[in-house]
Amino acid sequence: MSLWHLTQAGVILERFVEDAYARLRSASGGAVCDTCRGGLLDAPATSSETALTSSPNGLDRNRQGGGLAHEVVGSGRVVAFGLSNVAPAGAVVAGLVLVVFYAGFASPLVIIIAFAASLCCANSISEFARKLPSAGSLYTYNSRGLGRMGGFLTGWVMIFAYALYVPAGISLTSSYASSLLADTLHVSVDSWALFVIILAVVSFVAYLGIATSSVVDLALVTGEMAVFAALAITILVKVGPAHYSLGVLSPASSPHQQISDITSGMIYGITAFAGFEAASTLSEEARRPRRTVPVSVLGVVVVAGIFYLLVVFAEMSGVGREGVSALVRQANPLAYLAGRYWSTSVLWLIDLVVVLTGLGFVTATFNAVIRVLFAMGRERALPGSLARLSHRHTPMMPIALVGGFTLLLGLPLTYNYGGGLTFRYLAAPAALSIVLMYLAVNVATIWAFRTEFRDEFQFWKHLVLPAIAALLLLFPLWGAVDPRSGSLVDLLPFVTFGWLLLGVIAAALLRARRPTSFDTLGRVFMPNVD
C-alpha cells in the first residue's frame, strides 16, 4: 500500500469522524465551528486567522484558530513529553546494560561523557527553538542552517526514525505486557492482540490532543523513574558510603583497562539520551514557547543524566568491581538487584515499569512524528492534506497515516518474530537516523549563527559546544555503521542510506514541480510573542 493510498484512507477516516461529530453537536443543539476544520493552508483567513506573511526572518504565522492548539502545555508537560521520548527507565533496562558490558566498573565515567555530549547537542537545539519555534523541530532548524535540501532531508529522516520507533516500541511493550499478564494474573493474551489494542489507545490519545497526551506522559514517566530511583537509593543506603568508590571515574576500571572500552561504551551511552529533541515539536502548543521549549529541551537532558548517573552508580556500588561481570550476565540486571536489595516478590514491579515506559515512549513518539508530518504538509513539502486538522486541533491525517503504517509493518513482524526481534529490526535503522539528525543540527547551528543570525553569535554557544557535540557523536555513528558480526541486525542501519537517497529524489522532484513550495521550506514558525 502506497503513501497515496494511506493518505486517501486518512481523508475518508477524517471526514467520517468529523461528520459524526457534526451530527452529535447538531443533535445536542450545538454547532460545528467551520474554522476548526482543516489546517492553515486549507482554511480562509479570518479576523483571528492570518495567512503567512513575509518578514526578514521568514514567514511568520500568527496564532490562529485553524492551527495546532496554542498555549495548552507548560514547561512541566513539555519536559515529561521529552523524557517519555527518551524513555530513561527503558534505557536503564536495555541500553545501559551494554554500557556496563563494555565499560564495566567505569560505566559512570561513560555516562558523564555522554551526559556532556547530549547537553552540548541540546544547546544547539534549544538555541534554534528560541529563534524558530515550530512543530517542524529539526526540519525547520536545518532548513535555515543547511539550506532547503538539508532541511527537507532532515524532516524526511525524522519521519523515518520516529515512524519506525512507533511499531518497534509497541511491539516490545506488547511482548512485556503479555508476559506480565501471564506471570501475575495468569491470563494468556497474545502479544499481537495487545499490539492492536495499544496502537488503538495511542492513536485515540493523540487524537484527543497534546493536553491529554502530555498528562499521560507526565504520569507514566514520573511513576517509572520514581520506582527505579527508589531502588537505586535503597542500594546506596544499604551498601553505605564505605563501598562507594572514585574508581568509577577512572578508565583503568574498565574490563581491559583501555580507552577503547570507554569509547565502545559511549556508543550506547550517548544513544541512551536520544529523543530529547522531541520536546521541540511542541513549540506551537507550549506556553511562552521561546522560553519554555529551550529550557525544557535542556531540562530533559539534565533530568535523564542525573537519573542515569544515580542508577548506574548504584549498580556499581551494589555489586562492586568484582561483581560487574556477573551482573551483565543476568537476563534483567535491574530485576536481579531488586530481588537482592528489595525482595523477589516485587520482581513483577520491574516488568510493570518496563510496560509503563513503553506506553509513555510510543505515546510521545507518535505525537512527535504526526507534528513533523503536519509541519511538512503545511509547507507543501509533503501532501498538503497532512496539514488538515480535526475539530480538536490535532493532525487527523498524520494520525491515520502513522496508525496505518504501524499496523501494516509492526503487526506482521510482531506475530512472526515477537517483540524483542521486531524492536531490534526496526530500532537499528531508526537509531542511525537519530544520530545523523543530531550531527546535522549541530553543523546547522554553527552555520546559521555565523550567517543569518550572526548578530546573536556567541563563540561558546554557537561554535565550541556544537563542535564538541558533533565530534562526540562520531562514536555512536561509527557504532551504528560498523557491522561487527555481519548479521541482519547489524546491516539494517544501512537501510537509512537508502531512505536518504529516496529523500534526495523526492526533494529534487519537489524543487522541479513546485519551486515556490521548495523555496519556503522551514519558513513557518511562531511569531515573537514572548
XYZ file of C-alpha atoms in Angstrom:
530
model
C 0.000 0.000 0.000
C 1.479 3.347 -1.043
C 1.686 6.640 0.806
C -1.031 7.972 -1.515
C -3.421 5.154 -0.617
C -2.833 5.653 3.106
C -3.359 9.392 2.705
C -6.656 8.887 0.923
C -7.771 6.393 3.575
C -6.963 9.005 6.183
C -9.068 11.596 4.342
C -12.041 9.223 4.405
C -11.492 8.489 8.106
C -11.184 12.192 8.930
C -14.427 13.007 7.094
C -16.216 10.151 8.839
C -15.103 11.312 12.308
C -15.914 14.947 11.699
C -19.303 14.145 10.128
C -20.131 12.047 13.172
C -19.054 14.891 15.426
C -21.188 17.366 13.460
C -24.258 15.166 13.836
C -23.610 14.822 17.551
C -23.237 18.587 18.007
C -26.346 19.220 15.902
C -28.389 16.721 17.888
C -27.337 18.425 21.114
C -28.259 21.875 19.844
C -24.640 22.924 19.208
C -22.905 23.888 16.043
C -19.648 22.857 14.474
C -17.139 25.649 14.033
C -16.065 25.615 10.406
C -12.795 27.314 11.172
C -11.815 24.269 13.208
C -11.734 22.201 10.039
C -8.581 21.944 8.031
C -5.178 23.422 8.530
C -3.580 26.755 7.960
C -3.191 26.291 4.221
C -6.705 24.973 3.694
C -8.882 27.442 5.571
C -9.630 31.048 4.624
C -8.195 33.795 6.788
C -10.470 35.484 9.277
C -10.004 38.311 11.729
C -8.339 35.919 14.150
C -6.622 33.816 11.480
C -3.903 35.434 9.407
C -2.284 33.932 6.337
C 1.509 33.530 6.097
C 3.246 36.859 5.662
C 6.800 37.713 4.729
C 9.279 39.001 7.263
C 13.055 39.349 7.486
C 13.197 36.107 9.426
C 10.952 34.155 7.094
C 7.240 33.516 7.037
C 5.786 34.137 10.465
C 2.461 32.671 11.420
C 0.049 34.361 13.787
C -1.795 32.331 16.346
C -4.997 31.402 14.613
C -7.920 29.132 15.170
C -7.025 26.799 12.277
C -3.602 25.784 13.634
C -2.473 23.458 16.385
C -3.903 24.205 19.825
C -1.982 27.063 21.437
C -0.723 27.563 24.988
C -2.100 24.244 26.250
C 1.061 22.815 27.848
C 3.543 24.300 30.288
C 7.204 23.515 30.856
C 6.488 20.536 33.138
C 4.492 18.721 30.491
C 6.979 19.596 27.754
C 9.777 18.081 29.858
C 7.621 14.992 30.530
C 6.942 14.671 26.805
C 10.651 14.795 26.011
C 11.517 12.370 28.802
C 8.895 9.916 27.557
C 10.598 10.009 24.173
C 13.957 9.316 25.812
C 12.357 6.519 27.895
C 15.016 6.622 30.648
C 13.633 3.640 32.546
C 13.696 1.586 29.354
C 17.252 2.723 28.639
C 18.306 1.553 32.111
C 16.842 -1.900 31.488
C 18.261 -2.304 27.985
C 20.714 0.302 26.666
C 22.764 0.981 29.784
C 23.363 -2.737 30.244
C 25.526 -2.524 27.121
C 27.399 0.429 28.612
C 28.204 -1.723 31.645
C 29.156 -4.629 29.391
C 31.823 -2.565 27.628
C 32.934 -0.108 30.307
C 32.451 -2.271 33.376
C 33.109 -0.539 36.707
C 33.946 2.676 34.774
C 30.380 2.960 33.441
C 29.600 6.150 35.438
C 32.506 7.836 33.622
C 30.910 6.933 30.286
C 27.571 8.328 31.450
C 29.226 11.620 32.442
C 30.852 11.960 28.988
C 27.581 11.044 27.232
C 25.758 13.491 29.509
C 28.132 16.287 28.461
C 27.794 15.420 24.766
C 23.994 15.414 24.996
C 23.992 18.754 26.795
C 26.127 20.255 24.017
C 23.694 18.923 21.404
C 20.692 20.105 23.433
C 22.259 23.559 23.500
C 22.156 23.679 19.694
C 18.528 22.597 19.547
C 17.466 24.978 22.308
C 19.153 27.901 20.519
C 17.181 27.140 17.374
C 13.968 26.634 19.387
C 14.418 30.117 20.827
C 14.707 31.635 17.341
C 12.344 29.415 15.334
C 9.603 27.868 17.489
C 7.882 25.425 15.134
C 6.268 21.987 15.222
C 8.732 21.086 12.489
C 11.565 20.984 15.036
C 14.876 19.959 13.424
C 13.285 20.062 9.966
C 12.663 23.791 10.375
C 16.020 24.447 12.050
C 18.118 22.680 9.440
C 16.171 24.317 6.613
C 17.621 27.579 7.867
C 21.080 26.292 8.752
C 21.762 23.799 5.956
C 19.566 25.123 3.161
C 16.316 23.803 1.735
C 17.724 20.437 0.674
C 19.304 19.851 4.095
C 16.071 20.790 5.846
C 13.919 18.563 3.669
C 16.230 15.590 4.189
C 16.220 16.222 7.951
C 12.419 16.116 8.033
C 12.469 13.069 5.767
C 14.827 11.244 8.145
C 12.935 12.389 11.268
C 9.725 10.892 9.919
C 11.571 7.684 9.055
C 13.112 7.367 12.532
C 10.020 8.247 14.549
C 7.733 6.167 12.324
C 9.942 3.104 12.876
C 10.181 3.659 16.616
C 6.387 3.618 16.985
C 5.829 -0.010 15.832
C 9.121 -1.031 17.452
C 8.037 0.374 20.816
C 4.511 -1.021 20.626
C 5.836 -4.450 19.676
C 8.270 -4.617 22.602
C 5.690 -3.192 25.025
C 3.051 -5.700 23.947
C 5.541 -8.536 24.456
C 6.371 -7.416 28.009
C 2.696 -6.810 28.753
C 1.800 -10.304 27.571
C 4.429 -11.836 29.858
C 3.358 -9.658 32.769
C -0.286 -10.697 32.432
C 0.690 -14.365 32.233
C 3.044 -14.235 35.229
C 0.930 -12.116 37.593
C -2.723 -12.664 36.634
C -2.283 -15.990 34.809
C -4.115 -14.530 31.828
C -2.906 -15.503 28.378
C -3.103 -12.743 25.762
C -1.053 -12.931 22.575
C 1.354 -10.063 22.039
C -0.047 -9.393 18.556
C -3.507 -8.810 20.059
C -2.051 -6.421 22.621
C -0.225 -4.682 19.758
C -3.561 -3.782 18.158
C -5.046 -2.644 21.472
C -2.056 -0.448 22.370
C -1.991 1.109 18.884
C -5.691 1.944 19.111
C -5.266 3.554 22.547
C -2.200 5.557 21.497
C -3.930 6.788 18.323
C -7.003 7.842 20.296
C -4.937 9.686 22.898
C -3.103 11.504 20.082
C -6.456 12.465 18.557
C -7.646 13.921 21.876
C -4.784 16.416 21.753
C -1.469 17.181 23.361
C -3.128 18.462 26.546
C -4.394 14.935 27.206
C -1.341 13.143 25.804
C 1.060 15.180 27.912
C -0.855 14.322 31.089
C -0.471 10.627 30.222
C 3.255 11.143 29.547
C 3.731 13.047 32.815
C 2.021 10.347 34.886
C 3.866 7.456 33.224
C 7.363 8.945 33.195
C 7.069 10.146 36.801
C 5.967 6.720 38.017
C 8.574 4.701 36.143
C 11.511 6.925 37.120
C 10.352 7.057 40.748
C 10.446 3.255 41.054
C 13.963 2.881 39.647
C 15.258 5.898 41.566
C 13.837 4.392 44.778
C 15.639 1.121 44.052
C 18.911 2.958 43.387
C 18.622 4.950 46.618
C 17.833 1.748 48.547
C 21.010 0.127 47.191
C 23.168 3.133 48.060
C 21.747 3.330 51.591
C 22.190 -0.375 52.273
C 25.760 -0.664 50.967
C 26.811 2.549 52.743
C 29.447 5.163 51.855
C 32.238 2.733 52.734
C 31.540 0.879 49.485
C 31.414 3.984 47.287
C 34.477 4.283 45.059
C 36.006 7.030 42.964
C 37.354 4.258 40.784
C 34.155 4.506 38.731
C 35.629 7.697 37.233
C 38.837 6.053 36.036
C 39.294 4.432 32.593
C 41.568 1.939 34.366
C 38.445 0.443 35.968
C 37.174 -0.807 32.594
C 37.410 -4.556 31.817
C 40.544 -4.284 29.665
C 41.828 -1.032 31.158
C 41.825 0.547 27.704
C 40.320 3.713 26.262
C 38.558 1.557 23.659
C 36.359 0.183 26.466
C 35.214 3.732 27.197
C 34.651 4.685 23.553
C 32.685 1.491 22.912
C 30.503 2.236 25.918
C 29.959 5.789 24.639
C 28.152 4.395 21.600
C 25.318 3.233 23.850
C 25.718 5.939 26.474
C 25.011 8.750 24.016
C 22.129 6.929 22.328
C 20.529 6.437 25.769
C 19.780 10.186 25.689
C 18.281 10.083 22.189
C 14.795 11.528 21.878
C 15.169 14.691 23.939
C 14.739 16.811 20.780
C 11.084 15.712 20.551
C 10.211 18.347 23.152
C 10.763 20.998 20.470
C 7.883 19.606 18.367
C 5.526 21.155 20.945
C 6.744 24.681 20.193
C 3.406 25.750 18.727
C 1.393 24.337 21.626
C 3.536 25.374 24.590
C 3.019 28.478 26.686
C 5.699 31.117 26.086
C 7.420 28.796 23.563
C 10.565 30.862 23.044
C 11.370 30.427 26.725
C 9.587 27.220 27.694
C 10.842 24.945 24.925
C 14.585 25.800 25.045
C 14.630 25.356 28.829
C 12.632 22.135 28.536
C 14.976 20.618 25.937
C 17.912 21.194 28.266
C 15.811 20.077 31.228
C 15.079 16.707 29.618
C 18.800 16.001 29.241
C 19.590 17.186 32.782
C 16.880 15.035 34.392
C 17.800 11.983 32.305
C 21.514 12.466 33.012
C 21.071 12.721 36.774
C 18.779 9.693 36.712
C 21.282 7.605 34.713
C 24.161 8.592 36.988
C 22.151 7.677 40.082
C 21.134 4.259 38.759
C 24.491 3.275 37.234
C 26.449 4.405 40.288
C 24.055 2.408 42.484
C 24.538 -0.653 40.270
C 28.328 -0.410 40.536
C 28.174 0.162 44.300
C 25.692 -2.665 44.730
C 27.784 -5.362 43.058
C 31.316 -3.969 43.458
C 34.166 -4.102 40.985
C 34.324 -7.897 41.076
C 30.582 -8.393 40.590
C 30.141 -6.432 37.369
C 30.748 -9.408 35.076
C 28.108 -11.425 36.918
C 25.664 -8.507 36.705
C 25.825 -8.215 32.909
C 25.177 -11.945 32.569
C 21.773 -11.543 34.206
C 18.725 -11.622 31.923
C 17.471 -8.484 33.656
C 20.190 -6.872 35.801
C 17.809 -4.437 37.459
C 15.400 -7.225 38.393
C 18.382 -9.097 39.854
C 19.259 -6.093 42.031
C 15.609 -5.602 43.006
C 15.436 -9.201 44.193
C 18.685 -8.786 46.108
C 18.025 -5.428 47.792
C 14.218 -5.408 47.923
C 12.510 -8.783 47.575
C 11.905 -11.380 44.891
C 8.195 -10.835 45.464
C 8.362 -7.402 43.782
C 10.042 -8.511 40.559
C 6.715 -8.039 38.780
C 7.069 -4.335 39.537
C 10.156 -4.103 37.305
C 8.216 -5.642 34.405
C 5.342 -3.244 35.066
C 7.725 -0.292 34.910
C 9.021 -1.518 31.546
C 5.448 -1.707 30.223
C 4.665 1.799 31.507
C 7.893 3.066 29.938
C 6.901 1.570 26.617
C 3.434 3.125 26.748
C 4.882 6.547 27.502
C 7.505 6.174 24.790
C 5.110 5.242 21.988
C 2.615 7.930 23.041
C 5.298 10.628 22.873
C 6.921 9.322 19.680
C 3.544 9.022 17.945
C 2.780 12.635 18.840
C 6.202 13.789 17.647
C 6.011 12.184 14.202
C 2.496 13.442 13.459
C 3.628 17.008 14.212
C 6.589 16.774 11.849
C 4.268 15.402 9.158
C 1.862 18.257 9.854
C 4.631 20.868 9.594
C 5.946 19.473 6.284
C 2.421 19.174 4.886
C 1.674 22.759 5.902
C 4.620 23.949 3.807
C 3.674 21.615 0.927
C 6.921 19.689 1.287
C 4.602 16.664 1.595
C 0.933 16.360 0.518
C -0.996 19.373 1.811
C -3.732 17.139 3.209
C -1.322 16.225 6.021
C -1.875 19.757 7.385
C -5.621 19.259 7.832
C -6.703 19.302 11.459
C -9.634 17.828 13.342
C -12.010 19.975 15.402
C -9.682 19.283 18.345
C -6.782 20.952 16.519
C -4.976 17.636 16.137
C -3.369 16.416 12.867
C -6.008 13.882 11.870
C -4.408 12.877 8.594
C -0.967 12.145 10.097
C -2.638 10.167 12.893
C -4.369 7.958 10.324
C -1.201 7.661 8.242
C 1.112 6.706 11.110
C -1.509 4.386 12.594
C -1.949 2.590 9.281
C 1.798 2.326 8.705
C 2.339 0.971 12.224
C -0.347 -1.644 11.779
C 0.875 -2.783 8.360
C 4.525 -3.007 9.369
C 4.519 -3.821 13.069
C 1.699 -6.351 13.386
C 3.084 -8.976 10.940
C 6.572 -8.632 12.416
C 5.265 -8.993 15.972
C 3.168 -12.015 15.025
C 6.074 -13.782 13.302
C 9.138 -12.707 15.308
C 7.910 -11.456 18.677
C 8.539 -8.137 20.383
C 12.269 -8.456 21.050
C 13.395 -9.178 17.490
C 10.889 -6.746 15.985
C 12.271 -3.968 18.160
C 15.849 -4.764 17.169
C 14.998 -4.914 13.456
C 13.171 -1.572 13.442
C 15.258 0.310 16.003
C 18.565 -0.326 14.194
C 17.921 1.969 11.189
C 15.973 4.398 13.398
C 18.944 4.845 15.747
C 21.298 5.723 12.888
C 18.747 8.243 11.629
C 18.671 9.966 15.032
C 22.478 10.252 15.133
C 22.543 11.760 11.640
C 19.883 14.290 12.685
C 21.944 15.338 15.707
C 25.112 15.724 13.649
C 23.249 17.829 11.105
C 21.640 20.176 13.636
C 24.986 20.942 15.272
C 26.542 21.808 11.925
C 23.436 23.871 11.120
C 23.807 25.793 14.391
C 27.360 26.848 13.549
C 26.405 27.933 10.049
C 23.095 29.669 10.872
C 24.547 31.728 13.708
C 27.509 32.728 11.563
C 25.248 33.872 8.714
C 21.513 34.563 9.153
C 21.666 35.134 12.915
C 25.216 36.465 13.086
C 24.134 39.443 15.244
C 23.463 36.955 18.062
C 26.541 34.787 17.536
C 28.323 33.691 20.715
C 31.638 31.851 20.457
C 30.881 29.166 23.064
C 27.181 28.624 22.400
C 27.280 28.663 18.625
C 30.702 27.271 17.768
C 32.535 25.443 20.560
C 29.627 23.481 22.068
C 28.126 22.392 18.705
C 31.606 21.344 17.528
C 32.161 19.259 20.674
C 28.744 17.628 20.242
C 29.442 16.789 16.593
C 32.827 15.287 17.497
C 31.434 13.087 20.279
C 28.508 11.988 18.088
C 31.013 10.316 15.778
C 31.265 7.482 18.324
C 27.619 6.324 18.083
C 27.751 6.978 14.326
C 30.658 4.575 13.971
C 28.934 2.092 16.256
C 25.814 2.190 14.087
C 27.547 1.714 10.719
C 30.259 -0.749 11.811
C 28.864 -4.252 11.062
C 30.543 -6.143 13.892
C 29.087 -9.552 13.070
C 27.530 -9.120 9.642
C 24.152 -10.244 10.997
C 20.848 -8.840 9.719
C 20.508 -6.503 12.708
C 23.995 -5.090 12.084
C 23.243 -4.475 8.403
C 19.768 -2.952 8.825
C 21.085 0.553 9.685
C 22.200 0.843 6.062
C 18.510 0.951 5.112
C 18.713 4.542 6.367
C 21.027 5.481 3.491
C 18.526 4.015 1.030
C 15.807 6.157 2.594
C 18.090 9.195 2.323
C 18.571 8.512 -1.386
C 14.793 8.403 -1.855
C 14.650 11.711 0.022
C 17.110 13.297 -2.396
C 14.915 12.166 -5.303
C 11.760 13.454 -3.581
C 13.400 16.828 -2.880
C 14.554 17.119 -6.485
C 11.029 16.411 -7.721
C 9.600 18.968 -5.297
C 12.042 21.621 -6.440
C 11.274 20.887 -10.111
C 7.499 20.679 -9.836
C 6.738 23.125 -7.017
C 9.689 25.518 -6.777
C 7.680 28.019 -4.714
C 6.981 25.389 -2.048
C 10.617 24.315 -2.046
C 11.808 27.888 -1.578
C 9.635 28.385 1.524
C 10.718 25.253 3.379
C 11.381 25.971 7.045
C 9.733 29.398 6.855
C 6.753 28.710 9.107
C 7.195 29.345 12.815
C 5.547 31.139 15.693
C 5.793 34.941 15.759
C 7.693 36.711 18.506
C 5.004 36.761 21.188
C 7.065 36.285 24.351
